[in-house]
Short mmCIF file of C-alpha atoms in Angstrom, two decimals:
data_model
loop_
_atom_site.label_atom_id
_atom_site.label_comp_id
_atom_site.label_asym_id
_atom_site.label_seq_id
_atom_site.Cartn_x
_atom_site.Cartn_y
_atom_site.Cartn_z
CA MET B 19 0.39 -0.35 -0.46
CA VAL B 20 2.92 2.17 0.48
CA PHE B 21 3.55 1.77 -2.80
CA LEU B 22 1.03 3.33 -4.18
CA ASN B 23 0.63 5.38 -1.67
CA ASN B 24 3.63 6.98 -3.80
CA LYS B 25 2.29 6.36 -6.92
CA LEU B 26 -0.89 8.31 -5.88
CA LEU B 27 1.45 10.72 -4.42
CA THR B 28 3.49 11.03 -8.11
CA TYR B 29 -0.23 11.05 -10.30
CA THR B 30 -1.51 14.24 -8.24
CA ILE B 31 1.99 15.87 -8.66
CA ALA B 32 2.06 15.21 -11.93
CA ARG B 33 -1.99 15.92 -13.04
CA GLY B 34 -1.74 19.91 -10.75
CA VAL B 35 1.58 20.75 -12.93
CA ASN B 36 -0.68 19.84 -16.12
CA GLY B 37 -3.97 21.96 -14.68
CA VAL B 38 -1.65 25.04 -14.23
CA MET B 39 0.29 23.95 -17.94
CA ALA B 40 -4.17 24.14 -19.56
CA PHE B 41 -5.48 26.99 -17.16
CA ALA B 42 -2.39 28.68 -19.25
CA THR B 43 -3.26 27.72 -22.22
CA ILE B 44 -6.55 28.61 -21.74
CA VAL B 45 -5.46 32.33 -20.41
CA ILE B 46 -3.02 32.92 -23.29
CA PHE B 47 -5.80 31.13 -26.16
CA THR B 48 -7.85 33.66 -25.03
CA ARG B 49 -6.70 36.22 -25.66
CA LEU B 50 -4.41 35.85 -27.99
CA LEU B 51 -6.35 33.78 -30.82
CA GLY B 52 -9.31 36.05 -29.91
CA GLN B 53 -12.82 34.73 -29.86
CA GLU B 54 -13.38 33.23 -33.18
CA GLY B 55 -9.45 31.57 -33.01
CA TYR B 56 -9.93 30.64 -30.29
CA GLY B 57 -13.96 29.22 -31.60
CA GLU B 58 -11.62 27.88 -34.27
CA TYR B 59 -9.10 25.56 -32.34
CA ALA B 60 -11.52 23.71 -30.46
CA LEU B 61 -13.33 22.78 -33.99
CA LEU B 62 -9.72 20.98 -34.58
CA MET B 63 -9.33 20.23 -31.38
CA SER B 64 -12.69 18.30 -31.12
CA PHE B 65 -11.37 16.64 -35.09
CA VAL B 66 -8.41 15.33 -33.57
CA GLY B 67 -9.56 14.59 -30.14
CA PHE B 68 -12.04 11.99 -32.11
CA VAL B 69 -9.04 10.39 -34.28
CA SER B 70 -7.55 9.96 -31.08
CA ALA B 71 -10.11 8.63 -29.54
CA PHE B 72 -11.11 6.37 -31.62
CA PHE B 73 -8.39 5.12 -33.18
CA PHE B 74 -5.40 4.31 -30.56
CA GLN B 75 -7.52 5.10 -27.37
CA TRP B 76 -8.57 1.54 -27.77
CA ILE B 77 -5.17 0.34 -27.34
CA ALA B 78 -3.82 1.94 -24.95
CA VAL B 79 -7.18 0.82 -22.77
CA SER B 80 -5.66 -2.72 -24.13
CA CYS B 81 -1.91 -2.25 -23.01
CA GLY B 82 -3.98 -1.82 -20.00
CA ARG B 83 -5.31 -4.26 -19.38
CA PHE B 84 -2.46 -7.07 -20.35
CA LEU B 85 0.48 -5.20 -19.48
CA PRO B 86 -0.22 -5.16 -15.61
CA GLY B 87 1.54 -8.41 -13.78
CA SER B 88 2.73 -9.62 -17.60
CA ASP B 89 5.53 -11.99 -17.69
CA LYS B 90 5.87 -10.91 -21.87
CA THR B 91 6.30 -7.70 -22.02
CA PRO B 92 8.35 -7.98 -24.82
CA ILE B 93 5.70 -9.35 -26.88
CA ILE B 94 2.93 -6.85 -25.97
CA TYR B 95 5.18 -4.20 -26.70
CA SER B 96 5.48 -5.39 -30.74
CA SER B 97 1.84 -6.30 -30.32
CA THR B 98 1.64 -2.71 -29.17
CA LYS B 99 4.30 -1.46 -32.15
CA ILE B 100 1.30 -3.54 -35.03
CA VAL B 101 -1.74 -2.89 -34.18
CA SER B 102 -0.86 0.88 -33.72
CA ALA B 103 1.46 0.41 -37.28
CA GLN B 104 -1.87 -0.27 -38.96
CA SER B 105 -4.45 2.25 -37.10
CA VAL B 106 -1.57 5.07 -38.48
CA VAL B 107 -2.46 3.47 -42.26
CA ILE B 108 -5.90 3.83 -41.60
CA VAL B 109 -6.14 7.31 -40.97
CA LEU B 110 -3.44 7.96 -43.93
CA VAL B 111 -5.99 6.14 -46.00
CA LEU B 112 -9.42 8.15 -44.58
CA ALA B 113 -7.39 12.03 -45.30
CA VAL B 114 -6.40 11.24 -48.07
CA ILE B 115 -10.54 9.60 -48.70
CA PHE B 116 -11.70 12.41 -47.13
CA VAL B 117 -8.97 15.42 -48.96
CA VAL B 118 -10.38 13.69 -52.93
CA ALA B 119 -14.21 13.72 -51.70
CA ASP B 120 -13.33 17.03 -50.92
CA PHE B 121 -14.97 16.82 -46.78
CA GLY B 122 -12.08 19.50 -45.67
CA SER B 123 -9.53 21.66 -47.56
CA LEU B 124 -6.13 19.44 -46.86
CA VAL B 125 -4.91 22.33 -44.74
CA GLN B 126 -7.72 21.16 -42.63
CA VAL B 127 -7.77 17.37 -43.05
CA LEU B 128 -4.15 17.43 -43.03
CA THR B 129 -3.56 18.34 -39.42
CA ILE B 130 -6.93 16.31 -38.28
CA SER B 131 -4.90 13.40 -38.98
CA THR B 132 -2.24 14.05 -38.24
CA ALA B 133 -3.01 16.08 -34.83
CA GLY B 134 -4.84 12.58 -34.10
CA VAL B 135 -2.51 10.04 -34.26
CA ALA B 136 -0.17 12.23 -32.82
CA MET B 137 -1.95 11.69 -29.85
CA GLY B 138 -2.75 9.30 -30.26
CA LEU B 139 0.28 7.32 -29.36
CA PHE B 140 1.23 9.40 -27.02
CA ALA B 141 -1.49 8.61 -25.14
CA ILE B 142 -0.41 4.65 -25.55
CA THR B 143 2.89 5.73 -24.86
CA THR B 144 1.39 7.06 -21.59
CA GLN B 145 -0.41 3.51 -20.89
CA ILE B 146 2.76 1.93 -21.25
CA GLU B 147 4.82 3.68 -19.49
CA ASN B 148 1.66 3.67 -16.44
CA SER B 149 0.65 -0.35 -17.44
CA ALA B 150 3.96 -1.06 -16.46
CA GLY B 151 4.35 1.15 -13.14
CA ARG B 152 6.87 3.17 -14.35
CA ALA B 153 4.82 6.72 -12.33
CA SER B 154 8.10 8.33 -12.83
CA SER B 155 8.05 8.42 -16.55
CA TYR B 156 4.31 8.72 -16.82
CA ALA B 157 5.27 12.08 -14.91
CA ALA B 158 7.58 13.33 -17.22
CA ALA B 159 5.91 12.80 -20.40
CA THR B 160 3.39 14.19 -19.19
CA VAL B 161 4.50 17.29 -17.29
CA LEU B 162 6.75 17.79 -21.09
CA ARG B 163 4.09 17.87 -23.01
CA SER B 164 2.17 19.78 -21.54
CA THR B 165 4.49 22.42 -20.41
CA LEU B 166 6.78 22.38 -24.42
CA THR B 167 3.51 22.48 -25.26
CA PHE B 168 2.18 26.12 -23.20
CA ILE B 169 5.94 26.75 -24.13
CA GLY B 170 5.47 26.69 -27.76
CA CYS B 171 2.50 27.29 -28.64
CA THR B 172 2.97 30.26 -26.62
CA VAL B 173 5.56 32.06 -28.51
CA ALA B 174 4.02 31.35 -32.11
CA LEU B 175 0.82 33.25 -30.79
CA LEU B 176 3.43 36.27 -29.98
CA PHE B 177 4.79 36.13 -33.38
CA TYR B 178 1.61 35.07 -36.11
CA ASP B 179 -1.53 36.82 -35.85
CA ASP B 180 -2.80 33.23 -37.90
CA SER B 181 -1.65 30.94 -35.58
CA VAL B 182 -4.16 28.16 -35.42
CA TYR B 183 -2.78 25.45 -37.40
CA ILE B 184 0.98 26.62 -35.89
CA ILE B 185 -0.21 24.96 -32.61
CA PHE B 186 -0.78 22.12 -34.00
CA ALA B 187 2.40 22.12 -35.90
CA ILE B 188 4.06 22.63 -32.06
CA VAL B 189 1.22 19.47 -30.37
CA SER B 190 2.05 16.84 -33.48
CA MET B 191 6.12 17.86 -32.25
CA VAL B 192 5.71 17.82 -28.30
CA ALA B 193 3.72 14.37 -28.54
CA ILE B 194 5.72 12.55 -31.42
CA SER B 195 9.01 14.06 -30.33
CA LEU B 196 8.25 12.42 -27.12
CA PHE B 197 6.20 9.38 -28.04
CA ALA B 198 10.09 8.12 -29.45
CA LEU B 199 12.29 9.10 -26.75
CA PHE B 200 10.20 7.29 -24.50
CA TYR B 201 10.23 3.87 -27.23
CA LYS B 202 13.20 4.08 -27.54
CA LYS B 203 13.92 4.59 -23.59
CA GLY B 204 11.63 2.02 -23.14
CA ASN B 205 13.29 -0.54 -25.44
CA TRP B 206 9.83 -0.82 -27.43
CA GLY B 207 11.52 -2.09 -30.62
CA GLY B 208 13.56 -5.23 -28.62
CA GLU B 209 13.98 -8.82 -31.05
CA LEU B 210 11.35 -10.73 -30.37
CA SER B 211 12.70 -15.12 -31.45
CA LEU B 212 10.93 -17.39 -33.64
CA SER B 213 8.31 -18.44 -30.45
CA GLU B 214 8.39 -15.06 -28.64
CA LYS B 215 6.44 -13.71 -32.69
CA LEU B 216 3.90 -16.50 -32.89
CA GLU B 217 3.05 -16.03 -29.27
CA ARG B 218 2.56 -11.53 -30.63
CA ASP B 219 0.29 -13.37 -33.28
CA SER B 220 -1.96 -14.32 -31.08
CA CYS B 221 -1.60 -12.13 -28.29
CA VAL B 222 -2.45 -9.22 -31.14
CA THR B 223 -5.77 -11.00 -32.10
CA ALA B 224 -6.51 -10.77 -28.16
CA MET B 225 -6.31 -6.73 -28.17
CA ARG B 226 -8.20 -6.77 -31.22
CA LYS B 227 -11.07 -9.26 -29.47
CA TYR B 228 -10.33 -6.69 -26.45
CA GLY B 229 -10.01 -3.64 -28.05
CA ILE B 230 -12.06 -3.39 -31.48
CA PRO B 231 -15.26 -3.82 -29.06
CA VAL B 232 -14.35 -1.34 -26.88
CA ALA B 233 -13.16 1.06 -30.15
CA PHE B 234 -17.09 1.78 -30.56
CA SER B 235 -18.37 1.74 -27.33
CA THR B 236 -15.90 5.88 -27.58
CA PHE B 237 -17.12 6.46 -30.54
CA CYS B 238 -20.90 6.15 -28.63
CA MET B 239 -18.99 8.72 -25.60
CA LEU B 240 -17.21 10.61 -28.08
CA ILE B 241 -20.28 11.76 -30.31
CA ILE B 242 -21.35 12.67 -27.13
CA ASP B 243 -18.35 14.52 -25.33
CA TYR B 244 -18.40 16.69 -28.96
CA SER B 245 -21.77 17.06 -30.44
CA ASP B 246 -22.53 19.81 -28.29
CA LYS B 247 -19.48 22.32 -30.31
CA TRP B 248 -20.09 20.11 -32.96
CA LEU B 249 -24.70 21.87 -33.12
CA ILE B 250 -22.24 24.70 -31.26
CA SER B 251 -20.47 25.57 -34.02
CA HIS B 252 -22.82 25.08 -37.23
CA TRP B 253 -25.97 27.41 -35.92
CA TYR B 254 -23.66 30.25 -33.76
CA GLY B 255 -20.45 29.99 -35.92
CA VAL B 256 -17.05 29.10 -34.45
CA LYS B 257 -16.96 32.32 -32.83
CA GLY B 258 -20.57 31.25 -30.03
CA LEU B 259 -18.29 28.56 -30.13
CA GLY B 260 -14.89 30.54 -28.16
CA ALA B 261 -16.80 31.45 -25.52
CA TYR B 262 -19.31 28.31 -25.42
CA ALA B 263 -15.53 26.46 -25.48
CA ALA B 264 -13.22 28.22 -22.53
CA ALA B 265 -15.53 28.47 -20.11
CA TYR B 266 -16.71 24.66 -20.82
CA ASP B 267 -12.68 24.20 -21.42
CA LEU B 268 -11.53 25.99 -17.92
CA SER B 269 -14.49 24.20 -15.98
CA GLN B 270 -12.77 20.36 -17.49
CA LEU B 271 -10.49 21.26 -15.00
CA THR B 272 -11.73 20.75 -12.13
CA MET B 273 -14.20 18.29 -13.30
CA GLY B 274 -12.76 14.84 -12.92
CA THR B 275 -9.34 15.34 -12.26
CA VAL B 276 -9.03 12.92 -9.64
CA ALA B 277 -11.53 10.23 -10.80
CA ASN B 278 -8.12 9.88 -12.63
CA VAL B 279 -5.49 9.94 -10.54
CA PHE B 280 -7.28 7.19 -8.96
CA SER B 281 -8.12 5.04 -11.76
CA LEU B 282 -5.26 5.78 -13.21
CA VAL B 283 -2.95 4.28 -9.34
CA PHE B 284 -5.32 1.62 -9.20
CA PHE B 285 -6.94 -0.13 -12.48
CA PRO B 286 -2.92 -1.10 -13.12
CA ALA B 287 -2.78 -2.55 -10.52
CA ILE B 288 -6.12 -4.11 -9.98
CA VAL B 289 -6.05 -5.84 -12.92
CA ALA B 290 -2.32 -7.38 -11.95
CA ALA B 291 -4.13 -9.02 -9.18
CA TYR B 292 -6.97 -9.91 -11.55
CA SER B 293 -3.87 -11.91 -13.49
CA VAL B 294 -3.08 -14.54 -10.47
CA ARG B 295 -6.30 -14.84 -8.98
CA ASN B 296 -6.23 -12.92 -6.16
CA GLU B 297 -9.20 -12.76 -5.40
CA GLU B 298 -8.05 -11.23 -2.11
CA LYS B 299 -6.04 -8.04 -3.16
CA VAL B 300 -8.31 -7.42 -5.58
CA ALA B 301 -11.05 -7.38 -3.05
CA LEU B 302 -9.06 -4.35 -1.60
CA LEU B 303 -8.53 -2.81 -4.30
CA GLY B 304 -11.85 -2.64 -5.46
#
């Protein structure tokens, strides 16, 4: 329990720092972008969040299910690489289809798909660090992302007038850079033996069976979460959305933070206990 308390403290500090960075970001963005610019940013971010969550969140959830307490970490890492690469390809193919079908401008589609992939890969990164019990690495990754993004975007907004797309470029670069850093640091790319490669095929199948239903459940939740912004943008334009989104984003900082911290700490511990059929510990943690 001391170990869990230490993790709880680490995650609480990390979430606190991220909350401060998020609050500062809202203050800066609303002032330098203006109401209409912030509305455009919020609208694009809703689509980015949709791509990230629908195509990559199920992989992160699968990592959270299979990594804690596992003695086959290299196999799970390799399986995660495969399904992640497949999701990236699907997003890129859909992006091409959207451009050809004229569902959006090239810049818009490129922004949404690139940032969605970047944030999705970063979400998988942090989930792996959390599921592997590396609380300090998780905290470092999230704090670095929020801090670097805030600094980079603030500088961009001070020097460029039309900088909504520059924001997403910086967000993408920071997320991809941290993904690459932790990929190398965690040795996710280790070679597998022939027998391990055979096991990997089964692991990939298991991740799909567990995760893909989650993707469709996530789809329904995303429609609920983002439909308000889409409807407000449709009815009142991005300027009207800007006023709503600023208040909504600010309220998000005070809602769910505590629940998120407890989820980060206890979910991997519960899964690890469940994996070894330690029902007493599962009941205690649950």
